[in-house]
Amino acid sequence: MKLDKTPDAPAPLGQAIEVRDLHKSFGDLEVLKGIDLTVGRGDVVCVIGPSGSGKSTLLRCVNLLAEPTSGTVTVAGTEVTDPDVDIDRVRRRIGMVFQSFNLFPHLTALENLTIAQRRVLRRGKEEAKRIARANLARVGLVDKEQSYPAQLSGGQQQRVAIARALSMDPELMLFDEPTSALDPELVGDVLAVMRSLAQEGMTMLVVTHEMSFAREVADRVVFMDDGVIVEEGTPERVVGDPQHERTRTFLARVL
Ligand code: ADP
Ligand code: MG
C-alpha cells in the first residue's frame, strides 16, 4: 500500500502555493524553464503572457495534471511532487476552472454540483444539495438549478463550473483563462463572481488576458514568456510600468 503523508487538515502556516525551480518538458520541448512562484494565503495572483508561454502547463503542474520534470510544488504545506503524497487527496483541496466549462451535459446544474461531492467527499444527498444551492446562490444562479448546460449561456455555464469547484470546499482556486471562450457581453458576470471570491479571501491563481481584472483584483501580476517568469510585481508595476521590453510588447497587444 502506498504510504500516505497527506494531512487532512490544512497546514496552519506557510504559503498556499510554493513552486521552486520547476521544469517541464514534453519530449524535447522544454515548456517551463525554472519557475519560482509563491502565492500567499488569500492572495490573488494573475499570470499573463503570450499564447504558448507555458501558463496552462504551470497551472497543471500545481495540481499535477501535468507531472513536473524537475523542481518542487508545495500546496498548503504539502509537497505534491513528493512521490509518497496521495495526489488525489491534495487535488480535492484545489478547485480548478478551465476555459471550457467541462460540465456534464446530461446532468442539471444542481446535479453537476452534487455528483463530485457525493462520490469524492461522500456527502449525503441532502447535504450535497444544500451546499450546491448555497454555491449556486453565490454565483447568482439560484433559479437555474434544474437547467441543463445546453439551456444556459456560456457565462452561466462557467459560473456553474465555479460553483461546482466551490462546492468541494477548496483551499485555493486555479483559473485558466476562465473568460476566454465567452462572448464579450458575458465576461463581466464571470469576472464579478471571481472578484467577490477574491474579496472573501479565496486564494486564487488566475491565468487571464483581462487586464482590467488583473489591475483591480490581483495582489501580484506575473508575466511569463517562453517558459520563464520575465517579471512580477504589483499590477501598477507590471501592467502600469513594465520594466522589460517583452512585457511592453505583450501589453501593447492586449491593452
Ligand atoms: P499557454 O497556456 O501559455 O498558451 P501552454 O502551457 O498551453 O501555454 O503550452 C506551452 C507549450 O507547451 C506549447 O508549445 C504547447 O504546444 C506545449 N504543450 C502543452 N501541453 C502539451 C502536451 N500535453 N504535449 C506536448 N506539448 C504540449
Ligand atoms: Mg493556456
PDB file of C-alpha atoms and ligand atoms in Angstrom:
ATOM      1  CA  MET A   1       0.000   0.000   0.000  1.00  0.00           C
ATOM      2  CA  LYS A   2       1.098   3.497  -0.773  1.00  0.00           C
ATOM      3  CA  LEU A   3       2.390   5.454   2.184  1.00  0.00           C
ATOM      4  CA  ASP A   4       0.129   8.449   2.642  1.00  0.00           C
ATOM      5  CA  LYS A   5       1.644  11.519   4.194  1.00  0.00           C
ATOM      6  CA  THR A   6      -1.174  13.814   3.163  1.00  0.00           C
ATOM      7  CA  PRO A   7      -2.576  15.688   6.143  1.00  0.00           C
ATOM      8  CA  ASP A   8      -6.359  16.003   6.271  1.00  0.00           C
ATOM      9  CA  ALA A   9      -6.430  19.406   7.898  1.00  0.00           C
ATOM     10  CA  PRO A  10      -4.942  22.411   6.140  1.00  0.00           C
ATOM     11  CA  ALA A  11      -1.495  23.334   7.370  1.00  0.00           C
ATOM     12  CA  PRO A  12      -1.878  26.395   9.615  1.00  0.00           C
ATOM     13  CA  LEU A  13       1.272  28.143   8.451  1.00  0.00           C
ATOM     14  CA  GLY A  14       3.138  28.679   5.237  1.00  0.00           C
ATOM     15  CA  GLN A  15       2.176  29.704   1.766  1.00  0.00           C
ATOM     16  CA  ALA A  16      -0.758  28.467  -0.277  1.00  0.00           C
ATOM     17  CA  ILE A  17       1.460  27.611  -3.247  1.00  0.00           C
ATOM     18  CA  GLU A  18       5.225  27.402  -3.477  1.00  0.00           C
ATOM     19  CA  VAL A  19       6.829  26.493  -6.785  1.00  0.00           C
ATOM     20  CA  ARG A  20      10.610  26.012  -6.779  1.00  0.00           C
ATOM     21  CA  ASP A  21      12.786  25.692  -9.884  1.00  0.00           C
ATOM     22  CA  LEU A  22      10.011  23.991 -11.794  1.00  0.00           C
ATOM     23  CA  HIS A  23      10.936  22.491 -15.143  1.00  0.00           C
ATOM     24  CA  LYS A  24       8.588  20.726 -17.505  1.00  0.00           C
ATOM     25  CA  SER A  25       9.393  19.199 -20.861  1.00  0.00           C
ATOM     26  CA  PHE A  26       7.232  17.402 -23.364  1.00  0.00           C
ATOM     27  CA  GLY A  27       9.752  15.219 -25.164  1.00  0.00           C
ATOM     28  CA  ASP A  28      12.427  17.561 -26.495  1.00  0.00           C
ATOM     29  CA  LEU A  29      10.305  20.654 -25.931  1.00  0.00           C
ATOM     30  CA  GLU A  30      11.148  22.451 -22.683  1.00  0.00           C
ATOM     31  CA  VAL A  31       7.993  24.349 -21.784  1.00  0.00           C
ATOM     32  CA  LEU A  32       8.835  25.503 -18.240  1.00  0.00           C
ATOM     33  CA  LYS A  33      12.457  26.505 -17.721  1.00  0.00           C
ATOM     34  CA  GLY A  34      12.817  27.043 -13.997  1.00  0.00           C
ATOM     35  CA  ILE A  35       9.781  28.719 -12.464  1.00  0.00           C
ATOM     36  CA  ASP A  36       9.816  30.105  -8.923  1.00  0.00           C
ATOM     37  CA  LEU A  37       6.477  31.342  -7.664  1.00  0.00           C
ATOM     38  CA  THR A  38       4.928  31.899  -4.258  1.00  0.00           C
ATOM     39  CA  VAL A  39       1.251  32.545  -3.651  1.00  0.00           C
ATOM     40  CA  GLY A  40       0.379  33.556  -0.096  1.00  0.00           C
ATOM     41  CA  ARG A  41      -2.854  32.553   1.571  1.00  0.00           C
ATOM     42  CA  GLY A  42      -5.684  34.805   0.485  1.00  0.00           C
ATOM     43  CA  ASP A  43      -3.622  36.265  -2.320  1.00  0.00           C
ATOM     44  CA  VAL A  44      -4.793  36.730  -5.883  1.00  0.00           C
ATOM     45  CA  VAL A  45      -2.011  36.258  -8.416  1.00  0.00           C
ATOM     46  CA  CYS A  46      -2.704  36.807 -12.103  1.00  0.00           C
ATOM     47  CA  VAL A  47      -0.484  35.154 -14.702  1.00  0.00           C
ATOM     48  CA  ILE A  48      -0.295  36.895 -18.054  1.00  0.00           C
ATOM     49  CA  GLY A  49       1.744  36.183 -21.150  1.00  0.00           C
ATOM     50  CA  PRO A  50       1.580  35.208 -24.801  1.00  0.00           C
ATOM     51  CA  SER A  51      -0.007  32.032 -26.064  1.00  0.00           C
ATOM     52  CA  GLY A  52       2.375  29.086 -25.767  1.00  0.00           C
ATOM     53  CA  SER A  53       4.449  30.645 -22.975  1.00  0.00           C
ATOM     54  CA  GLY A  54       3.598  27.817 -20.548  1.00  0.00           C
ATOM     55  CA  LYS A  55       0.845  29.390 -18.410  1.00  0.00           C
ATOM     56  CA  SER A  56      -1.535  26.421 -18.605  1.00  0.00           C
ATOM     57  CA  THR A  57       1.313  23.979 -18.057  1.00  0.00           C
ATOM     58  CA  LEU A  58       2.280  25.879 -14.890  1.00  0.00           C
ATOM     59  CA  LEU A  59      -1.267  25.644 -13.535  1.00  0.00           C
ATOM     60  CA  ARG A  60      -1.460  21.980 -14.467  1.00  0.00           C
ATOM     61  CA  CYS A  61       1.795  21.299 -12.627  1.00  0.00           C
ATOM     62  CA  VAL A  62       0.336  22.853  -9.466  1.00  0.00           C
ATOM     63  CA  ASN A  63      -2.329  20.157  -9.205  1.00  0.00           C
ATOM     64  CA  LEU A  64      -0.255  17.542 -11.029  1.00  0.00           C
ATOM     65  CA  LEU A  65      -2.492  17.262 -14.048  1.00  0.00           C
ATOM     66  CA  ALA A  66       0.948  17.574 -15.652  1.00  0.00           C
ATOM     67  CA  GLU A  67       3.911  15.908 -13.985  1.00  0.00           C
ATOM     68  CA  PRO A  68       6.874  18.234 -13.458  1.00  0.00           C
ATOM     69  CA  THR A  69      10.156  17.108 -14.983  1.00  0.00           C
ATOM     70  CA  SER A  70      12.049  18.566 -12.006  1.00  0.00           C
ATOM     71  CA  GLY A  71      11.586  21.017  -9.190  1.00  0.00           C
ATOM     72  CA  THR A  72       9.071  21.065  -6.365  1.00  0.00           C
ATOM     73  CA  VAL A  73       5.499  22.211  -5.935  1.00  0.00           C
ATOM     74  CA  THR A  74       4.114  22.663  -2.433  1.00  0.00           C
ATOM     75  CA  VAL A  75       0.409  23.297  -1.898  1.00  0.00           C
ATOM     76  CA  ALA A  76      -0.776  24.355   1.564  1.00  0.00           C
ATOM     77  CA  GLY A  77       2.292  22.847   3.173  1.00  0.00           C
ATOM     78  CA  THR A  78       2.125  19.527   1.313  1.00  0.00           C
ATOM     79  CA  GLU A  79       4.836  18.900  -1.244  1.00  0.00           C
ATOM     80  CA  VAL A  80       2.736  17.477  -4.051  1.00  0.00           C
ATOM     81  CA  THR A  81       5.810  16.452  -6.037  1.00  0.00           C
ATOM     82  CA  ASP A  82       6.788  14.070  -3.210  1.00  0.00           C
ATOM     83  CA  PRO A  83       6.046  10.619  -4.680  1.00  0.00           C
ATOM     84  CA  ASP A  84       4.697   9.449  -1.315  1.00  0.00           C
ATOM     85  CA  VAL A  85       1.903  12.006  -1.265  1.00  0.00           C
ATOM     86  CA  ASP A  86      -1.564  10.902  -2.390  1.00  0.00           C
ATOM     87  CA  ILE A  87      -2.197  13.458  -5.108  1.00  0.00           C
ATOM     88  CA  ASP A  88      -5.935  12.739  -5.284  1.00  0.00           C
ATOM     89  CA  ARG A  89      -6.320  13.957  -1.738  1.00  0.00           C
ATOM     90  CA  VAL A  90      -4.312  17.090  -2.453  1.00  0.00           C
ATOM     91  CA  ARG A  91      -6.234  17.744  -5.647  1.00  0.00           C
ATOM     92  CA  ARG A  92      -9.505  17.728  -3.731  1.00  0.00           C
ATOM     93  CA  ARG A  93      -8.289  20.811  -1.904  1.00  0.00           C
ATOM     94  CA  ILE A  94      -7.680  22.666  -5.177  1.00  0.00           C
ATOM     95  CA  GLY A  95     -10.541  23.999  -7.291  1.00  0.00           C
ATOM     96  CA  MET A  96      -9.827  24.275 -10.995  1.00  0.00           C
ATOM     97  CA  VAL A  97     -11.784  26.231 -13.581  1.00  0.00           C
ATOM     98  CA  PHE A  98     -10.888  25.925 -17.251  1.00  0.00           C
ATOM     99  CA  GLN A  99     -11.656  27.882 -20.374  1.00  0.00           C
ATOM    100  CA  SER A 100     -14.018  25.077 -21.420  1.00  0.00           C
ATOM    101  CA  PHE A 101     -16.552  24.541 -18.689  1.00  0.00           C
ATOM    102  CA  ASN A 102     -16.470  20.717 -18.729  1.00  0.00           C
ATOM    103  CA  LEU A 103     -19.957  20.316 -17.269  1.00  0.00           C
ATOM    104  CA  PHE A 104     -21.760  17.008 -17.671  1.00  0.00           C
ATOM    105  CA  PRO A 105     -24.282  17.746 -20.458  1.00  0.00           C
ATOM    106  CA  HIS A 106     -26.781  15.130 -19.283  1.00  0.00           C
ATOM    107  CA  LEU A 107     -26.937  16.483 -15.726  1.00  0.00           C
ATOM    108  CA  THR A 108     -28.741  19.562 -14.417  1.00  0.00           C
ATOM    109  CA  ALA A 109     -26.784  22.411 -12.867  1.00  0.00           C
ATOM    110  CA  LEU A 110     -27.666  21.077  -9.415  1.00  0.00           C
ATOM    111  CA  GLU A 111     -26.593  17.547 -10.320  1.00  0.00           C
ATOM    112  CA  ASN A 112     -23.344  18.850 -11.773  1.00  0.00           C
ATOM    113  CA  LEU A 113     -22.657  20.334  -8.344  1.00  0.00           C
ATOM    114  CA  THR A 114     -23.673  17.344  -6.246  1.00  0.00           C
ATOM    115  CA  ILE A 115     -22.019  14.470  -8.119  1.00  0.00           C
ATOM    116  CA  ALA A 116     -18.414  15.022  -7.038  1.00  0.00           C
ATOM    117  CA  GLN A 117     -19.464  15.986  -3.519  1.00  0.00           C
ATOM    118  CA  ARG A 118     -21.220  12.645  -3.210  1.00  0.00           C
ATOM    119  CA  ARG A 119     -18.642  10.486  -4.949  1.00  0.00           C
ATOM    120  CA  VAL A 120     -15.433  12.115  -3.796  1.00  0.00           C
ATOM    121  CA  LEU A 121     -16.351  13.667  -0.441  1.00  0.00           C
ATOM    122  CA  ARG A 122     -19.023  11.019   0.334  1.00  0.00           C
ATOM    123  CA  ARG A 123     -21.531  13.664   1.349  1.00  0.00           C
ATOM    124  CA  GLY A 124     -25.137  12.598   1.777  1.00  0.00           C
ATOM    125  CA  LYS A 125     -27.703  13.594  -0.834  1.00  0.00           C
ATOM    126  CA  GLU A 126     -29.391  16.338   1.173  1.00  0.00           C
ATOM    127  CA  GLU A 127     -26.167  17.857   2.444  1.00  0.00           C
ATOM    128  CA  ALA A 128     -24.723  17.893  -1.082  1.00  0.00           C
ATOM    129  CA  LYS A 129     -27.861  19.611  -2.388  1.00  0.00           C
ATOM    130  CA  ARG A 130     -27.812  22.182   0.379  1.00  0.00           C
ATOM    131  CA  ILE A 131     -24.177  23.045  -0.338  1.00  0.00           C
ATOM    132  CA  ALA A 132     -24.837  23.075  -4.083  1.00  0.00           C
ATOM    133  CA  ARG A 133     -27.736  25.504  -3.699  1.00  0.00           C
ATOM    134  CA  ALA A 134     -25.687  27.788  -1.480  1.00  0.00           C
ATOM    135  CA  ASN A 135     -22.965  27.891  -4.127  1.00  0.00           C
ATOM    136  CA  LEU A 136     -25.399  28.443  -6.988  1.00  0.00           C
ATOM    137  CA  ALA A 137     -26.668  31.409  -4.988  1.00  0.00           C
ATOM    138  CA  ARG A 138     -23.092  32.611  -4.557  1.00  0.00           C
ATOM    139  CA  VAL A 139     -22.654  32.802  -8.353  1.00  0.00           C
ATOM    140  CA  GLY A 140     -26.108  34.299  -8.937  1.00  0.00           C
ATOM    141  CA  LEU A 141     -27.773  31.205 -10.422  1.00  0.00           C
ATOM    142  CA  VAL A 142     -30.156  30.105  -7.720  1.00  0.00           C
ATOM    143  CA  ASP A 143     -33.022  29.932 -10.241  1.00  0.00           C
ATOM    144  CA  LYS A 144     -31.102  27.718 -12.696  1.00  0.00           C
ATOM    145  CA  GLU A 145     -30.637  24.585 -10.650  1.00  0.00           C
ATOM    146  CA  GLN A 146     -32.875  22.490 -12.912  1.00  0.00           C
ATOM    147  CA  SER A 147     -31.332  23.777 -16.159  1.00  0.00           C
ATOM    148  CA  TYR A 148     -29.110  21.597 -18.300  1.00  0.00           C
ATOM    149  CA  PRO A 149     -25.846  23.094 -19.572  1.00  0.00           C
ATOM    150  CA  ALA A 150     -27.234  23.467 -23.110  1.00  0.00           C
ATOM    151  CA  GLN A 151     -30.019  25.661 -21.699  1.00  0.00           C
ATOM    152  CA  LEU A 152     -27.520  28.070 -20.152  1.00  0.00           C
ATOM    153  CA  SER A 153     -25.377  30.787 -21.703  1.00  0.00           C
ATOM    154  CA  GLY A 154     -21.619  30.327 -21.746  1.00  0.00           C
ATOM    155  CA  GLY A 155     -21.266  32.772 -18.879  1.00  0.00           C
ATOM    156  CA  GLN A 156     -23.865  30.915 -16.835  1.00  0.00           C
ATOM    157  CA  GLN A 157     -22.170  27.592 -17.583  1.00  0.00           C
ATOM    158  CA  GLN A 158     -18.859  28.989 -16.392  1.00  0.00           C
ATOM    159  CA  ARG A 159     -20.497  30.254 -13.205  1.00  0.00           C
ATOM    160  CA  VAL A 160     -21.914  26.746 -12.661  1.00  0.00           C
ATOM    161  CA  ALA A 161     -18.379  25.401 -13.127  1.00  0.00           C
ATOM    162  CA  ILE A 162     -17.110  27.855 -10.495  1.00  0.00           C
ATOM    163  CA  ALA A 163     -19.943  26.889  -8.124  1.00  0.00           C
ATOM    164  CA  ARG A 164     -19.092  23.232  -8.698  1.00  0.00           C
ATOM    165  CA  ALA A 165     -15.474  23.857  -7.715  1.00  0.00           C
ATOM    166  CA  LEU A 166     -16.587  25.841  -4.638  1.00  0.00           C
ATOM    167  CA  SER A 167     -18.865  23.011  -3.539  1.00  0.00           C
ATOM    168  CA  MET A 168     -15.750  20.934  -2.868  1.00  0.00           C
ATOM    169  CA  ASP A 169     -14.580  23.492  -0.235  1.00  0.00           C
ATOM    170  CA  PRO A 170     -11.280  24.213  -1.969  1.00  0.00           C
ATOM    171  CA  GLU A 171      -8.462  25.890  -0.125  1.00  0.00           C
ATOM    172  CA  LEU A 172      -7.388  27.560  -3.313  1.00  0.00           C
ATOM    173  CA  MET A 173      -8.664  28.040  -6.821  1.00  0.00           C
ATOM    174  CA  LEU A 174      -6.833  27.827 -10.132  1.00  0.00           C
ATOM    175  CA  PHE A 175      -8.418  29.582 -13.109  1.00  0.00           C
ATOM    176  CA  ASP A 176      -7.133  29.027 -16.640  1.00  0.00           C
ATOM    177  CA  GLU A 177      -8.493  31.751 -18.919  1.00  0.00           C
ATOM    178  CA  PRO A 178     -11.998  31.354 -17.492  1.00  0.00           C
ATOM    179  CA  THR A 179     -13.493  34.042 -19.720  1.00  0.00           C
ATOM    180  CA  SER A 180     -11.621  33.419 -22.972  1.00  0.00           C
ATOM    181  CA  ALA A 181     -14.339  31.286 -24.551  1.00  0.00           C
ATOM    182  CA  LEU A 182     -17.143  33.717 -23.694  1.00  0.00           C
ATOM    183  CA  ASP A 183     -18.935  36.283 -25.786  1.00  0.00           C
ATOM    184  CA  PRO A 184     -17.767  39.719 -24.637  1.00  0.00           C
ATOM    185  CA  GLU A 185     -21.095  40.640 -23.047  1.00  0.00           C
ATOM    186  CA  LEU A 186     -20.916  37.565 -20.782  1.00  0.00           C
ATOM    187  CA  VAL A 187     -17.406  38.136 -19.454  1.00  0.00           C
ATOM    188  CA  GLY A 188     -18.414  40.708 -16.842  1.00  0.00           C
ATOM    189  CA  ASP A 189     -20.687  38.395 -14.838  1.00  0.00           C
ATOM    190  CA  VAL A 190     -17.961  35.766 -14.525  1.00  0.00           C
ATOM    191  CA  LEU A 191     -15.356  38.345 -13.509  1.00  0.00           C
ATOM    192  CA  ALA A 192     -17.791  39.752 -10.947  1.00  0.00           C
ATOM    193  CA  VAL A 193     -18.086  36.309  -9.333  1.00  0.00           C
ATOM    194  CA  MET A 194     -14.296  35.972  -9.288  1.00  0.00           C
ATOM    195  CA  ARG A 195     -13.956  39.433  -7.801  1.00  0.00           C
ATOM    196  CA  SER A 196     -16.331  38.596  -4.974  1.00  0.00           C
ATOM    197  CA  LEU A 197     -14.439  35.364  -4.294  1.00  0.00           C
ATOM    198  CA  ALA A 198     -11.240  37.370  -4.038  1.00  0.00           C
ATOM    199  CA  GLN A 199     -12.937  39.753  -1.612  1.00  0.00           C
ATOM    200  CA  GLU A 200     -13.999  36.783   0.515  1.00  0.00           C
ATOM    201  CA  GLY A 201     -10.313  35.932   0.867  1.00  0.00           C
ATOM    202  CA  MET A 202     -10.042  32.974  -1.504  1.00  0.00           C
ATOM    203  CA  THR A 203      -6.508  32.194  -2.653  1.00  0.00           C
ATOM    204  CA  MET A 204      -6.556  32.423  -6.445  1.00  0.00           C
ATOM    205  CA  LEU A 205      -4.020  31.785  -9.198  1.00  0.00           C
ATOM    206  CA  VAL A 206      -5.583  33.136 -12.362  1.00  0.00           C
ATOM    207  CA  VAL A 207      -4.342  32.955 -15.945  1.00  0.00           C
ATOM    208  CA  THR A 208      -6.145  35.731 -17.751  1.00  0.00           C
ATOM    209  CA  HIS A 209      -5.971  38.256 -20.549  1.00  0.00           C
ATOM    210  CA  GLU A 210      -8.399  40.531 -18.712  1.00  0.00           C
ATOM    211  CA  MET A 211      -6.045  43.356 -17.788  1.00  0.00           C
ATOM    212  CA  SER A 212      -8.699  45.392 -16.005  1.00  0.00           C
ATOM    213  CA  PHE A 213      -9.395  42.416 -13.737  1.00  0.00           C
ATOM    214  CA  ALA A 214      -5.667  41.942 -13.122  1.00  0.00           C
ATOM    215  CA  ARG A 215      -5.258  45.624 -12.320  1.00  0.00           C
ATOM    216  CA  GLU A 216      -8.204  45.810  -9.958  1.00  0.00           C
ATOM    217  CA  VAL A 217      -8.134  42.442  -8.223  1.00  0.00           C
ATOM    218  CA  ALA A 218      -4.624  40.984  -8.334  1.00  0.00           C
ATOM    219  CA  ASP A 219      -2.218  41.423  -5.460  1.00  0.00           C
ATOM    220  CA  ARG A 220       0.521  40.415  -7.871  1.00  0.00           C
ATOM    221  CA  VAL A 221       0.855  40.031 -11.617  1.00  0.00           C
ATOM    222  CA  VAL A 222       3.290  37.555 -13.132  1.00  0.00           C
ATOM    223  CA  PHE A 223       4.368  37.979 -16.753  1.00  0.00           C
ATOM    224  CA  MET A 224       5.529  34.753 -18.406  1.00  0.00           C
ATOM    225  CA  ASP A 225       7.204  34.367 -21.769  1.00  0.00           C
ATOM    226  CA  ASP A 226       8.843  31.323 -23.301  1.00  0.00           C
ATOM    227  CA  GLY A 227       8.757  29.225 -20.127  1.00  0.00           C
ATOM    228  CA  VAL A 228      10.195  31.757 -17.700  1.00  0.00           C
ATOM    229  CA  ILE A 229       8.812  34.464 -15.432  1.00  0.00           C
ATOM    230  CA  VAL A 230      10.105  37.643 -17.021  1.00  0.00           C
ATOM    231  CA  GLU A 231       8.814  39.934 -14.304  1.00  0.00           C
ATOM    232  CA  GLU A 232       6.379  40.044 -11.447  1.00  0.00           C
ATOM    233  CA  GLY A 233       5.099  42.600  -9.029  1.00  0.00           C
ATOM    234  CA  THR A 234       2.092  44.699  -8.210  1.00  0.00           C
ATOM    235  CA  PRO A 235      -0.315  45.366 -11.090  1.00  0.00           C
ATOM    236  CA  GLU A 236       0.738  49.016 -11.014  1.00  0.00           C
ATOM    237  CA  ARG A 237       4.318  47.925 -11.589  1.00  0.00           C
ATOM    238  CA  VAL A 238       3.923  45.110 -14.111  1.00  0.00           C
ATOM    239  CA  VAL A 239       0.941  46.380 -16.109  1.00  0.00           C
ATOM    240  CA  GLY A 240       1.351  50.087 -15.450  1.00  0.00           C
ATOM    241  CA  ASP A 241       5.130  50.422 -15.641  1.00  0.00           C
ATOM    242  CA  PRO A 242       6.691  47.270 -17.155  1.00  0.00           C
ATOM    243  CA  GLN A 243      10.471  47.044 -16.913  1.00  0.00           C
ATOM    244  CA  HIS A 244      11.089  44.575 -19.727  1.00  0.00           C
ATOM    245  CA  GLU A 245      10.714  45.006 -23.433  1.00  0.00           C
ATOM    246  CA  ARG A 246       8.961  41.627 -23.775  1.00  0.00           C
ATOM    247  CA  THR A 247       6.334  42.713 -21.246  1.00  0.00           C
ATOM    248  CA  ARG A 248       5.807  46.016 -23.033  1.00  0.00           C
ATOM    249  CA  THR A 249       5.400  44.265 -26.388  1.00  0.00           C
ATOM    250  CA  PHE A 250       2.858  41.867 -24.923  1.00  0.00           C
ATOM    251  CA  LEU A 251       0.870  44.575 -23.148  1.00  0.00           C
ATOM    252  CA  ALA A 252       0.792  46.717 -26.279  1.00  0.00           C
ATOM    253  CA  ARG A 253      -1.037  43.866 -27.983  1.00  0.00           C
ATOM    254  CA  VAL A 254      -3.591  43.107 -25.265  1.00  0.00           C
ATOM    255  CA  LEU A 255      -4.342  46.525 -23.812  1.00  0.00           C
TER     256      LEU A 255
HETATM  257  P1  ADP B   1      -0.128  28.787 -22.677  1.00  0.00           P
HETATM  258  O1  ADP B   1      -1.162  28.302 -21.731  1.00  0.00           O
HETATM  259  O2  ADP B   1       0.726  29.888 -22.136  1.00  0.00           O
HETATM  260  O3  ADP B   1      -0.725  29.154 -24.005  1.00  0.00           O
HETATM  261  P2  ADP B   1       0.756  26.039 -22.669  1.00  0.00           P
HETATM  262  O4  ADP B   1       1.226  25.757 -21.310  1.00  0.00           O
HETATM  263  O5  ADP B   1      -0.595  25.540 -23.040  1.00  0.00           O
HETATM  264  O6  ADP B   1       0.884  27.595 -22.970  1.00  0.00           O
HETATM  265  O7  ADP B   1       1.759  25.419 -23.724  1.00  0.00           O
HETATM  266  C1  ADP B   1       3.140  25.727 -23.734  1.00  0.00           C
HETATM  267  C2  ADP B   1       3.805  24.881 -24.779  1.00  0.00           C
HETATM  268  O8  ADP B   1       3.732  23.517 -24.408  1.00  0.00           O
HETATM  269  C3  ADP B   1       3.182  24.978 -26.164  1.00  0.00           C
HETATM  270  O9  ADP B   1       4.218  24.954 -27.101  1.00  0.00           O
HETATM  271  C4  ADP B   1       2.341  23.733 -26.241  1.00  0.00           C
HETATM  272  O10 ADP B   1       2.207  23.312 -27.567  1.00  0.00           O
HETATM  273  C5  ADP B   1       3.153  22.741 -25.432  1.00  0.00           C
HETATM  274  N1  ADP B   1       2.335  21.713 -24.793  1.00  0.00           N
HETATM  275  C6  ADP B   1       1.371  21.918 -23.858  1.00  0.00           C
HETATM  276  N2  ADP B   1       0.828  20.757 -23.462  1.00  0.00           N
HETATM  277  C7  ADP B   1       1.446  19.784 -24.170  1.00  0.00           C
HETATM  278  C8  ADP B   1       1.340  18.350 -24.203  1.00  0.00           C
HETATM  279  N3  ADP B   1       0.463  17.707 -23.415  1.00  0.00           N
HETATM  280  N4  ADP B   1       2.145  17.683 -25.055  1.00  0.00           N
HETATM  281  C9  ADP B   1       3.043  18.339 -25.824  1.00  0.00           C
HETATM  282  N5  ADP B   1       3.206  19.674 -25.828  1.00  0.00           N
HETATM  283  C10 ADP B   1       2.424  20.396 -25.020  1.00  0.00           C
HETATM  284 MG    MG B   2      -3.184  28.212 -21.845  1.00  0.00          MG
END
